[in-house]
Coordinates of C-alpha atoms in Angstrom, one line a residue:
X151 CA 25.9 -26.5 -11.6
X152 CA 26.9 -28.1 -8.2
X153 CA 28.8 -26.1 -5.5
X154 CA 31.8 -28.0 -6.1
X155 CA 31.5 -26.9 -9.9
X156 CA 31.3 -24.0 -8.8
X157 CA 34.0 -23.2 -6.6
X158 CA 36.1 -24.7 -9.3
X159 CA 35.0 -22.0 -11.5
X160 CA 36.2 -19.7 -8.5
X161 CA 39.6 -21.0 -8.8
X162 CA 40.0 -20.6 -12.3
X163 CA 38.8 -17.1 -12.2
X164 CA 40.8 -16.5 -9.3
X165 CA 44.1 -18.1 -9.9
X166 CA 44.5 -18.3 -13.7
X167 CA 42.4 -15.2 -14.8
X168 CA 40.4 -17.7 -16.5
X169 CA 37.1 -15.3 -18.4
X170 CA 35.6 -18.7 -19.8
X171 CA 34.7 -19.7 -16.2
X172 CA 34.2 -16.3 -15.3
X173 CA 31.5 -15.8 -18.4
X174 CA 30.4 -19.4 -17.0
X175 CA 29.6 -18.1 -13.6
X176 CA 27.9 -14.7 -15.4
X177 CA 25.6 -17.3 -17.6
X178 CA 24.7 -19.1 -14.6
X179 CA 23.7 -16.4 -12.0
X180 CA 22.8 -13.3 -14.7
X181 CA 19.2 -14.3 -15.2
X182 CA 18.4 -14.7 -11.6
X183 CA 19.7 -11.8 -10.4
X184 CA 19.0 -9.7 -13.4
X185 CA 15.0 -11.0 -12.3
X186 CA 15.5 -10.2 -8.5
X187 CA 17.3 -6.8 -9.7
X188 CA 14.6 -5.7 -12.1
X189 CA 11.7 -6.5 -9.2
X190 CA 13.1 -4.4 -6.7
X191 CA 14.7 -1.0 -9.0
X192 CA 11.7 -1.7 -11.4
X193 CA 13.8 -0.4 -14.6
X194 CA 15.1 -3.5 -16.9
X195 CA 18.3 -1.0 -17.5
X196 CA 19.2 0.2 -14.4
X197 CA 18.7 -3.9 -13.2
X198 CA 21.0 -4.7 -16.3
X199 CA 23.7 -2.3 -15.1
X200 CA 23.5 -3.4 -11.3
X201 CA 24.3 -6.7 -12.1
X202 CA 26.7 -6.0 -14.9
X203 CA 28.9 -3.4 -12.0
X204 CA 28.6 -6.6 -9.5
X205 CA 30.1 -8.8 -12.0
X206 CA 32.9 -6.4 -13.0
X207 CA 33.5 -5.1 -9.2
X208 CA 34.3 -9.3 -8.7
X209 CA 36.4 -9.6 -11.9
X210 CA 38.4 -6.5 -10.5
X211 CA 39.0 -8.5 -7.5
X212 CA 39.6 -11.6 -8.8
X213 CA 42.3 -13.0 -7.1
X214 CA 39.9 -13.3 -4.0
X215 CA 36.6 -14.5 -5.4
X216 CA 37.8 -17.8 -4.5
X217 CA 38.0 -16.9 -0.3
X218 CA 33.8 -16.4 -1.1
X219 CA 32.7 -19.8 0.4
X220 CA 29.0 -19.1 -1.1
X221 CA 29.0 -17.5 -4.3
X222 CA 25.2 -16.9 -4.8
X223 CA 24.7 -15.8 -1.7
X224 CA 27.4 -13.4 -2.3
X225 CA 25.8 -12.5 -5.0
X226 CA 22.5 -11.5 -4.4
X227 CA 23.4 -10.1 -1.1
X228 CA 25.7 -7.8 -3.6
X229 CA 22.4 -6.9 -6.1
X230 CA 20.3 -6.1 -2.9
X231 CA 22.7 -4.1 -1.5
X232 CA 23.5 -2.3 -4.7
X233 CA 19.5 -1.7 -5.6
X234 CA 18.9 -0.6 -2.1
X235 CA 21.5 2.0 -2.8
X236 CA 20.2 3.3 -5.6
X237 CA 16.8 3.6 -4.4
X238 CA 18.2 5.6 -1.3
X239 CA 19.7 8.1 -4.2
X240 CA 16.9 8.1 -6.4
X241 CA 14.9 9.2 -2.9
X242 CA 17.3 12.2 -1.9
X243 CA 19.0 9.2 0.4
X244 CA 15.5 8.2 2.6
X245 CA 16.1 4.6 4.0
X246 CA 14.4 2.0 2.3
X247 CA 12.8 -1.2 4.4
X248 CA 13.0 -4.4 2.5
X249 CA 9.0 -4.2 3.1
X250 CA 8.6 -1.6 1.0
X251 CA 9.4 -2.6 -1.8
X252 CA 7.2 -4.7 -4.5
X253 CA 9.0 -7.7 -5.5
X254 CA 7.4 -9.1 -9.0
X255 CA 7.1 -13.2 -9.0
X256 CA 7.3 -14.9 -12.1
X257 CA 4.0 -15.7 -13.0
X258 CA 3.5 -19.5 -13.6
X259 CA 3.4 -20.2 -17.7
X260 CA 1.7 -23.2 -18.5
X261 CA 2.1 -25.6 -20.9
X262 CA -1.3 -26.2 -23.5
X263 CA -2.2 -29.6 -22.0
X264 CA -2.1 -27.3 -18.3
X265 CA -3.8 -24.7 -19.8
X266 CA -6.9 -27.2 -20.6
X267 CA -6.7 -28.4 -17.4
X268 CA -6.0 -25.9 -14.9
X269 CA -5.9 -22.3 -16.4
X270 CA -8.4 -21.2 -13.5
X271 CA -5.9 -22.1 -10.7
X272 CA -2.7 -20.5 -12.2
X273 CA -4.8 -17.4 -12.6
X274 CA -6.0 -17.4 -8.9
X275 CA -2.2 -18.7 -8.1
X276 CA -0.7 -16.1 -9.5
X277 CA -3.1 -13.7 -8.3
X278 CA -2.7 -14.8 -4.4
X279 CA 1.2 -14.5 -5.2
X280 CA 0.9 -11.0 -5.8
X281 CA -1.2 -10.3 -3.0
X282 CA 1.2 -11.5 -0.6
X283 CA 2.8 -9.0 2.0
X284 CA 6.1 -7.2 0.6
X285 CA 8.5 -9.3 2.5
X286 CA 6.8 -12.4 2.2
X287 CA 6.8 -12.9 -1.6
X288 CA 10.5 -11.5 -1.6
X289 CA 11.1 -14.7 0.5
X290 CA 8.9 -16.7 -1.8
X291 CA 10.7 -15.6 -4.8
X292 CA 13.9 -16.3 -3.5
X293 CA 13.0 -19.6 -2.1
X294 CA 10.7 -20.8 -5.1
X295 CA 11.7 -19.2 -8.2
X296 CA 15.2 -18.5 -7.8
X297 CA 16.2 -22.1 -5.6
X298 CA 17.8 -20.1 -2.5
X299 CA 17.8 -22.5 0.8
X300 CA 16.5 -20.7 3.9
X301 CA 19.7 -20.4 5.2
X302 CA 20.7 -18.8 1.9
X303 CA 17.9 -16.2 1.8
X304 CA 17.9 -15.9 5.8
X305 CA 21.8 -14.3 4.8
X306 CA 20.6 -12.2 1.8
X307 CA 17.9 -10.7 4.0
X308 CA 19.4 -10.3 7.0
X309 CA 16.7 -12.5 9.0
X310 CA 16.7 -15.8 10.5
X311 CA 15.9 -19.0 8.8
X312 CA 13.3 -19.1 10.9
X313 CA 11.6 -16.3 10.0
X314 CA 12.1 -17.4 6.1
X315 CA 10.2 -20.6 6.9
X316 CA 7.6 -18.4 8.4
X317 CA 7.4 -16.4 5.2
X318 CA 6.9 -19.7 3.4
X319 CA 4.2 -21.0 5.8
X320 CA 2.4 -17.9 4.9
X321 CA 3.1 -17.7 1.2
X322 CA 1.9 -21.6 1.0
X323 CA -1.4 -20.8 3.3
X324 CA -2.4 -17.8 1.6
X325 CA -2.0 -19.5 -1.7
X326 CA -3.5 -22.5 -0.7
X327 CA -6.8 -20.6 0.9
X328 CA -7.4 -19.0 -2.9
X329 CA -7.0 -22.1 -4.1
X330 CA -9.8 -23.3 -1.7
X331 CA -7.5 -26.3 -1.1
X332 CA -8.3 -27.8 3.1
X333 CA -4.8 -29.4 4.5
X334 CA -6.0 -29.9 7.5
X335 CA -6.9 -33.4 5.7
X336 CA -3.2 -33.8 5.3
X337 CA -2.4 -32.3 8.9
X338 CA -4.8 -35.4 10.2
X339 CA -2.9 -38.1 8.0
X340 CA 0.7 -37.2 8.8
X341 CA -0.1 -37.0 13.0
X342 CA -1.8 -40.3 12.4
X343 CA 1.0 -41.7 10.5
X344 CA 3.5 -40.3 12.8
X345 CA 2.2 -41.9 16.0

């Protein structure tokens, strides 16, 4: 769905009650942040049920769902917040850093003609995924499984886009390197075709 989809949903929730645009926006945004959810709380029901109380906490405040100019954001911003908080209660209220927690990637499923091809390099792709720092494959998650911009997971995370970018450079190094792929081949080409 595009933004301006989107926000028209918003205004049908908001000013006509409308529950078939708001299970619309649930069926759009459930399955990511059910995903994000499960990968930080690590139990498929208390993920369900933190994503289900978002949902209802913006049904109950309807009427101003459509002053929230970016919905997903919104969103997982919510599901983080809400996870965070019940880790702190699960751990007699210690405060949990973002890097601490073990965010699960998707693992890449291939299809059977990439399985004859290239089963080898989703195995060591996935594997260098896992093995990437906390923070860093919370950004890549966000970034490359669930479609957040920068500027969109810079906002959930409470860092700069900068620093996403960073994360991203790393993610995309580190995977490359057990890949044994060499860009400084491509480095070479695009400062040659830049001059």
């Amino acid at each position: 769905m595009t933004g301006k989809e989107i926000f028209a949903l918003q205004e049908q929730v908001a000013f006509f009650n409308d529950q078939q645009a708001f299970r619309q926006l649930f069926r759009h945004y459930y399955t990511g942040l059910f995903q994000f959810a499960a990968s930080i709380v690590k139990v498929k029901e208390v993920a369900e049920e933190i994503v289900e109380d978002v949902f209802v906490k913006i049904w109950n405040k309807r009427s101003t769902i459509n002053n929230i100019s970016n919905l997903r954001v919104y969103l997982y911003v919510s599901v983080k917040n809400q996870c965070l908080n019940y880790i702190n209660r699960q751990g007699d209220a210690c405060v949990m850093d973002l890097n601490q927690l073990d965010v699960i990637c998707s693992e890449l499923v291939p299809n059977p003609e990439d399985l004859m091809v290239a089963s080898e390099l989703l195995q060591l792709a996935n594997k260098a995924i896992h093995e990437l720092p906390p923070r860093c494959r919370i950004v890549y998650k966000l970034v490359k499984e669930d479609g957040l911009t920068y500027k969109e997971v810079a906002e959930v995370l409470n860092i700069s886009p900068r620093t996403v970018e960073n994360h991203i450079a790393v993610a995309v190094r580190k995977i490359a390197a057990s890949l044994n792929i060499d860009f400084s081949a491509y480095h070479k080409t695009a400062s040659l075709l830049s001059k």
